[in-house]
Amino acid sequence: MGGTSLARRVYLWTAWLFLAAVVVQVFFIGLQLFAGAQKELHMGFGYLVLLLSLVVVIAAFVAGLPSRSKRWAGALFGVTLLQVFLAGLAYSGPNPVAALHPVNALLVFWVTLTVLRDAQDQVRTSTTSGDDGTEPATASAR
Amino acid sequence: MGSPSRQVFFWSTWAFVASVVLQVFFIGLYLFAGYDIGLHFLGALIVTLVSLVVLGMAFVARADGRTKRWAGALFVLTIIQGSLPGLKGSLPLASALHPVGALVLFGVGLLLVRDAKELARMPLAASEAGSAPAESPSA
C-alpha cells in the first residue's frame, strides 16, 4: 500500500473516529438529562472532541488532500470550536444564544458526514488510480 | 422537471429537516434560556405530522422501494423518539438515547432530501418504466 493511500486511509479512520466521538458526546448529554450523570462527563469529553477535530485537520494536510477537502476539515474544526464557545455561554447563565448549542451539534454532525463522504471518495480515488505517492509510471515502449 | 407530487415530496423532506432543527432549538431554549418546555412538546407533534406527510408523499410521488422504506423508517423512528423520554423512570439508559435519536432523525431526513431531489429531477415517464409493471405495447 502506497504512502499516499495509507495517509488517506488514516484520514478516513480519523473521520470515522470523530463521528463516533460526536455520537458518544450526544449520548453523554442524554445521560446527564435522563439518567442523572455528572455534567463533567459531557463537558470533559467535549474538549476531547475538539482535539479530535484538530487531528482530522492535521490528517488532511498529511494526506496531501485537495484544497476542498482541507477546507471541509477546517470547517469541521471551526464548527467544533464554535460548539465549545456556545457551551461556555450555555453554562454561564440563561441566554437565548446558548440555545444554539444543541442546534450547532446538528451542524457538527452534518459537516462530519460531509468530511466522511469526502474521505471515502479520496480513498477510492487513491486506490483506483493506483496512486502511491510516487512518480507516475512512464509509458513503457513496446 | 419532475411531477408536482415529486416537488411536494422534495419540499416535505426539507420541511422535516427544518422541523427537527426547530425542535432542537426549542429544547435549547428550555435548557439554556428558561423558556417553557411546552414549545418542545408542540414541536414533537409537528415533527411527527411532517414525518407522516413525508411518508404519504413518498407513495403519492411513486418513489422507489428504497425511498419508501426510508420514509417508513423515518416515521417509525419519530414515534420511537417521542417515546424515549417517557422511559426516564424505568429505563433511563434507553431514555438517554433521546438526543442521539435527534441526530439519527436529522441524518435520515437529509438522506431523504437527497433521494427526493433525485426523484424530482426525473421525468415521471422514465422513472415509471423502472418502477411500474410493464404495460402491454399498443399496436
Short mmCIF file of C-alpha atoms in Angstrom, two decimals:
data_model
loop_
_atom_site.label_atom_id
_atom_site.label_comp_id
_atom_site.label_asym_id
_atom_site.label_seq_id
_atom_site.Cartn_x
_atom_site.Cartn_y
_atom_site.Cartn_z
CA MET A 1 0.00 0.00 0.00
CA GLY A 2 1.49 3.34 -1.08
CA GLY A 3 2.22 6.14 1.34
CA THR A 4 -0.48 8.44 -0.04
CA SER A 5 -3.09 5.71 0.01
CA LEU A 6 -2.22 4.86 3.62
CA ALA A 7 -2.35 8.52 4.66
CA ARG A 8 -5.77 8.82 3.08
CA ARG A 9 -6.96 5.73 4.90
CA VAL A 10 -5.72 7.21 8.16
CA TYR A 11 -7.69 10.35 7.31
CA LEU A 12 -10.78 8.23 6.75
CA TRP A 13 -10.29 6.46 10.08
CA THR A 14 -9.93 9.77 11.95
CA ALA A 15 -13.16 10.95 10.30
CA TRP A 16 -14.94 7.79 11.47
CA LEU A 17 -13.45 8.24 14.94
CA PHE A 18 -14.70 11.81 15.04
CA LEU A 19 -18.21 10.72 14.04
CA ALA A 20 -18.19 8.13 16.84
CA ALA A 21 -16.99 10.77 19.28
CA VAL A 22 -19.84 13.11 18.30
CA VAL A 23 -22.40 10.36 18.88
CA VAL A 24 -20.85 9.48 22.25
CA GLN A 25 -20.82 13.16 23.24
CA VAL A 26 -24.51 13.48 22.42
CA PHE A 27 -25.21 10.30 24.40
CA PHE A 28 -23.38 11.81 27.38
CA ILE A 29 -25.74 14.79 27.42
CA GLY A 30 -28.59 12.28 27.29
CA LEU A 31 -27.11 10.54 30.30
CA GLN A 32 -26.93 13.87 32.11
CA LEU A 33 -30.52 14.86 31.29
CA PHE A 34 -32.23 11.49 31.68
CA ALA A 35 -30.01 9.30 33.86
CA GLY A 36 -28.50 11.69 36.37
CA ALA A 37 -24.92 11.55 35.08
CA GLN A 38 -22.47 14.28 36.09
CA LYS A 39 -22.26 17.26 33.71
CA GLU A 40 -18.45 16.96 33.80
CA LEU A 41 -18.74 13.84 31.61
CA HIS A 42 -20.22 15.84 28.72
CA MET A 43 -18.05 18.88 29.40
CA GLY A 44 -14.77 16.99 29.66
CA PHE A 45 -15.42 14.83 26.63
CA GLY A 46 -16.21 17.97 24.65
CA TYR A 47 -12.56 19.00 24.85
CA LEU A 48 -11.53 15.60 23.53
CA VAL A 49 -13.89 16.07 20.58
CA LEU A 50 -12.27 19.45 19.90
CA LEU A 51 -8.83 17.85 20.00
CA LEU A 52 -10.01 15.14 17.61
CA SER A 53 -11.27 17.75 15.16
CA LEU A 54 -7.75 19.19 15.11
CA VAL A 55 -6.38 15.69 14.41
CA VAL A 56 -8.74 15.47 11.42
CA VAL A 57 -7.31 18.73 10.05
CA ILE A 58 -3.73 17.58 10.56
CA ALA A 59 -4.54 14.25 8.90
CA ALA A 60 -6.00 16.11 5.90
CA PHE A 61 -2.74 18.01 5.42
CA VAL A 62 -0.50 14.98 6.00
CA ALA A 63 -2.54 13.04 3.42
CA GLY A 64 -1.95 15.82 0.88
CA LEU A 65 -5.63 16.13 0.12
CA PRO A 66 -7.06 18.64 -2.36
CA SER A 67 -7.84 22.14 -1.07
CA ARG A 68 -11.57 21.45 -0.98
CA SER A 69 -11.06 18.53 1.40
CA LYS A 70 -8.75 20.57 3.61
CA ARG A 71 -11.38 23.33 3.74
CA TRP A 72 -14.04 20.87 4.88
CA ALA A 73 -11.68 19.53 7.56
CA GLY A 74 -11.03 23.13 8.62
CA ALA A 75 -14.76 23.79 8.71
CA LEU A 76 -15.14 20.78 11.00
CA PHE A 77 -12.64 22.28 13.42
CA GLY A 78 -14.39 25.64 13.13
CA VAL A 79 -17.88 24.40 13.99
CA THR A 80 -16.48 22.26 16.82
CA LEU A 81 -14.73 25.32 18.26
CA LEU A 82 -18.00 27.24 17.92
CA GLN A 83 -19.73 24.42 19.81
CA VAL A 84 -17.28 24.81 22.71
CA PHE A 85 -17.88 28.58 22.69
CA LEU A 86 -21.66 28.09 22.77
CA ALA A 87 -21.23 25.60 25.60
CA GLY A 88 -19.41 28.29 27.55
CA LEU A 89 -22.41 30.57 27.06
CA ALA A 90 -24.75 27.74 28.00
CA TYR A 91 -23.07 27.06 31.32
CA SER A 92 -22.72 30.71 32.32
CA GLY A 93 -26.41 31.53 32.74
CA PRO A 94 -29.76 31.86 30.86
CA ASN A 95 -29.02 33.03 27.34
CA PRO A 96 -31.12 32.57 24.15
CA VAL A 97 -27.92 32.46 22.06
CA ALA A 98 -26.79 29.48 24.12
CA ALA A 99 -29.91 27.70 22.79
CA LEU A 100 -27.94 27.33 19.57
CA HIS A 101 -25.58 24.87 21.31
CA PRO A 102 -27.74 21.80 20.51
CA VAL A 103 -28.55 23.21 17.04
CA ASN A 104 -24.85 23.57 16.30
CA ALA A 105 -24.46 19.92 17.29
CA LEU A 106 -26.59 19.10 14.23
CA LEU A 107 -24.28 21.27 12.11
CA VAL A 108 -21.22 19.49 13.52
CA PHE A 109 -22.90 16.19 12.66
CA TRP A 110 -23.68 17.30 9.09
CA VAL A 111 -20.14 18.60 8.48
CA THR A 112 -18.76 15.34 9.88
CA LEU A 113 -20.87 13.32 7.43
CA THR A 114 -19.62 15.54 4.60
CA VAL A 115 -15.98 15.09 5.67
CA LEU A 116 -16.54 11.35 5.96
CA ARG A 117 -18.07 11.05 2.49
CA ASP A 118 -15.21 13.09 1.05
CA ALA A 119 -12.66 10.92 2.87
CA GLN A 120 -14.24 7.80 1.36
CA ASP A 121 -14.03 9.39 -2.10
CA GLN A 122 -10.37 10.27 -1.54
CA VAL A 123 -9.52 6.70 -0.54
CA ARG A 124 -11.44 5.36 -3.54
CA THR A 125 -9.58 7.78 -5.84
CA SER A 126 -6.18 6.78 -4.50
CA THR A 127 -6.88 3.04 -4.80
CA THR A 128 -8.45 3.09 -8.28
CA SER A 129 -5.80 5.34 -9.77
CA GLY A 130 -3.03 3.31 -8.16
CA ASP A 131 -1.72 6.48 -6.62
CA ASP A 132 1.03 5.54 -4.24
CA GLY A 133 2.60 8.93 -3.91
CA THR A 134 5.47 8.08 -6.27
CA GLU A 135 6.10 9.45 -9.71
CA PRO A 136 3.60 8.41 -12.41
CA ALA A 137 4.59 5.28 -14.26
CA THR A 138 6.20 6.15 -17.56
CA ALA A 139 4.74 4.57 -20.66
CA SER A 140 6.85 1.56 -21.47
CA ALA A 141 8.00 1.17 -25.08
CA ARG A 142 6.69 -1.97 -26.70
CA MET B 1 -38.66 19.00 -14.24
CA GLY B 2 -40.42 16.28 -12.18
CA SER B 3 -44.12 16.00 -11.43
CA PRO B 4 -45.84 18.29 -8.88
CA SER B 5 -46.18 15.39 -6.44
CA ARG B 6 -42.42 14.86 -6.56
CA GLN B 7 -41.78 18.53 -6.00
CA VAL B 8 -44.09 18.38 -2.94
CA PHE B 9 -42.28 15.25 -1.74
CA PHE B 10 -38.96 17.07 -2.06
CA TRP B 11 -40.20 20.09 -0.11
CA SER B 12 -41.78 17.85 2.55
CA THR B 13 -38.39 16.25 3.22
CA TRP B 14 -36.85 19.70 3.63
CA ALA B 15 -39.73 20.63 5.94
CA PHE B 16 -38.92 17.59 8.05
CA VAL B 17 -35.25 18.54 8.38
CA ALA B 18 -36.26 22.11 9.26
CA SER B 19 -38.73 20.86 11.86
CA VAL B 20 -36.01 18.76 13.52
CA VAL B 21 -33.69 21.80 13.66
CA LEU B 22 -36.50 23.89 15.16
CA GLN B 23 -37.32 21.16 17.67
CA VAL B 24 -33.69 21.02 18.78
CA PHE B 25 -33.67 24.81 19.10
CA PHE B 26 -36.79 24.62 21.29
CA ILE B 27 -35.08 22.27 23.74
CA GLY B 28 -32.11 24.61 23.72
CA LEU B 29 -34.41 27.47 24.68
CA TYR B 30 -35.80 25.38 27.53
CA LEU B 31 -32.42 24.20 28.81
CA PHE B 32 -30.41 27.40 28.39
CA ALA B 33 -32.84 30.33 28.29
CA GLY B 34 -35.61 29.39 30.66
CA TYR B 35 -38.36 29.00 28.06
CA ASP B 36 -41.34 26.73 28.60
CA ILE B 37 -40.86 23.10 27.62
CA GLY B 38 -44.32 23.25 26.03
CA LEU B 39 -42.61 24.60 22.89
CA HIS B 40 -40.61 21.37 22.61
CA PHE B 41 -43.76 19.25 23.13
CA LEU B 42 -45.55 21.23 20.40
CA GLY B 43 -42.51 20.76 18.18
CA ALA B 44 -42.73 17.00 18.70
CA LEU B 45 -46.27 16.99 17.31
CA ILE B 46 -45.18 18.99 14.28
CA VAL B 47 -42.21 16.71 13.59
CA THR B 48 -44.44 13.63 13.82
CA LEU B 49 -47.06 15.13 11.49
CA VAL B 50 -44.43 16.16 8.95
CA SER B 51 -42.88 12.67 9.03
CA LEU B 52 -46.33 11.28 8.19
CA VAL B 53 -46.63 13.73 5.29
CA VAL B 54 -43.20 12.62 4.03
CA LEU B 55 -44.32 9.01 4.16
CA GLY B 56 -47.58 9.74 2.37
CA MET B 57 -45.87 11.81 -0.30
CA ALA B 58 -43.31 9.06 -0.90
CA PHE B 59 -46.20 6.92 -2.09
CA VAL B 60 -48.05 9.67 -3.96
CA ALA B 61 -44.81 10.65 -5.72
CA ARG B 62 -44.25 6.98 -6.66
CA ALA B 63 -40.80 6.90 -5.12
CA ASP B 64 -38.82 3.68 -5.45
CA GLY B 65 -38.98 0.93 -2.83
CA ARG B 66 -35.81 2.00 -1.09
CA THR B 67 -37.01 5.58 -0.63
CA LYS B 68 -40.42 4.41 0.60
CA ARG B 69 -38.69 2.17 3.15
CA TRP B 70 -36.56 5.05 4.39
CA ALA B 71 -39.68 7.24 4.64
CA GLY B 72 -41.35 4.48 6.64
CA ALA B 73 -38.31 4.15 8.86
CA LEU B 74 -38.37 7.91 9.40
CA PHE B 75 -41.94 7.77 10.68
CA VAL B 76 -41.22 4.83 12.97
CA LEU B 77 -38.05 6.47 14.33
CA THR B 78 -40.03 9.65 15.01
CA ILE B 79 -42.56 7.68 17.06
CA ILE B 80 -39.75 5.97 18.98
CA GLN B 81 -38.07 9.33 19.55
CA GLY B 82 -41.23 10.67 21.12
CA SER B 83 -41.49 7.64 23.41
CA LEU B 84 -37.95 7.69 24.79
CA PRO B 85 -38.32 10.50 27.37
CA GLY B 86 -41.21 8.57 28.92
CA LEU B 87 -38.79 5.78 29.82
CA LYS B 88 -36.77 8.05 32.11
CA GLY B 89 -38.11 6.45 35.27
CA SER B 90 -37.99 2.82 34.17
CA LEU B 91 -35.16 2.65 31.61
CA PRO B 92 -33.01 5.77 32.00
CA LEU B 93 -30.24 4.44 29.73
CA ALA B 94 -32.75 3.98 26.91
CA SER B 95 -34.18 7.40 27.63
CA ALA B 96 -30.66 8.84 27.37
CA LEU B 97 -30.76 7.90 23.67
CA HIS B 98 -33.28 10.68 23.03
CA PRO B 99 -30.65 13.26 21.96
CA VAL B 100 -28.90 10.59 19.83
CA GLY B 101 -32.28 9.92 18.23
CA ALA B 102 -32.36 13.55 17.13
CA LEU B 103 -29.09 13.01 15.24
CA VAL B 104 -30.49 9.89 13.62
CA LEU B 105 -33.67 11.68 12.53
CA PHE B 106 -31.61 14.54 11.15
CA GLY B 107 -29.39 12.12 9.23
CA VAL B 108 -32.27 10.10 7.79
CA GLY B 109 -34.04 13.34 6.92
CA LEU B 110 -31.02 14.52 4.94
CA LEU B 111 -30.82 11.17 3.16
CA LEU B 112 -34.45 11.54 2.10
CA VAL B 113 -33.82 15.10 0.92
CA ARG B 114 -31.12 13.73 -1.38
CA ASP B 115 -33.36 10.92 -2.66
CA ALA B 116 -36.31 13.28 -3.17
CA LYS B 117 -34.08 15.73 -5.04
CA GLU B 118 -33.01 12.96 -7.45
CA LEU B 119 -36.60 11.84 -7.86
CA ALA B 120 -37.82 15.39 -8.56
CA ARG B 121 -35.27 15.66 -11.39
CA MET B 122 -36.50 12.53 -13.11
CA PRO B 123 -39.28 12.75 -15.71
CA LEU B 124 -42.24 10.73 -14.43
CA ALA B 125 -42.35 8.53 -17.54
CA ALA B 126 -38.72 7.49 -17.28
CA SER B 127 -39.00 6.55 -13.62
CA GLU B 128 -42.31 4.79 -14.15
CA ALA B 129 -40.64 2.48 -16.63
CA GLY B 130 -38.34 1.38 -13.87
CA SER B 131 -40.80 1.00 -11.01
CA ALA B 132 -44.19 0.15 -12.54
CA PRO B 133 -45.06 -3.18 -14.18
CA ALA B 134 -44.53 -3.09 -17.95
CA GLU B 135 -47.71 -2.36 -19.86
CA SER B 136 -48.63 -4.34 -22.94
CA PRO B 137 -47.42 -2.46 -26.05
CA SER B 138 -50.13 -0.79 -28.12
CA ALA B 139 -50.47 -1.84 -31.76
#
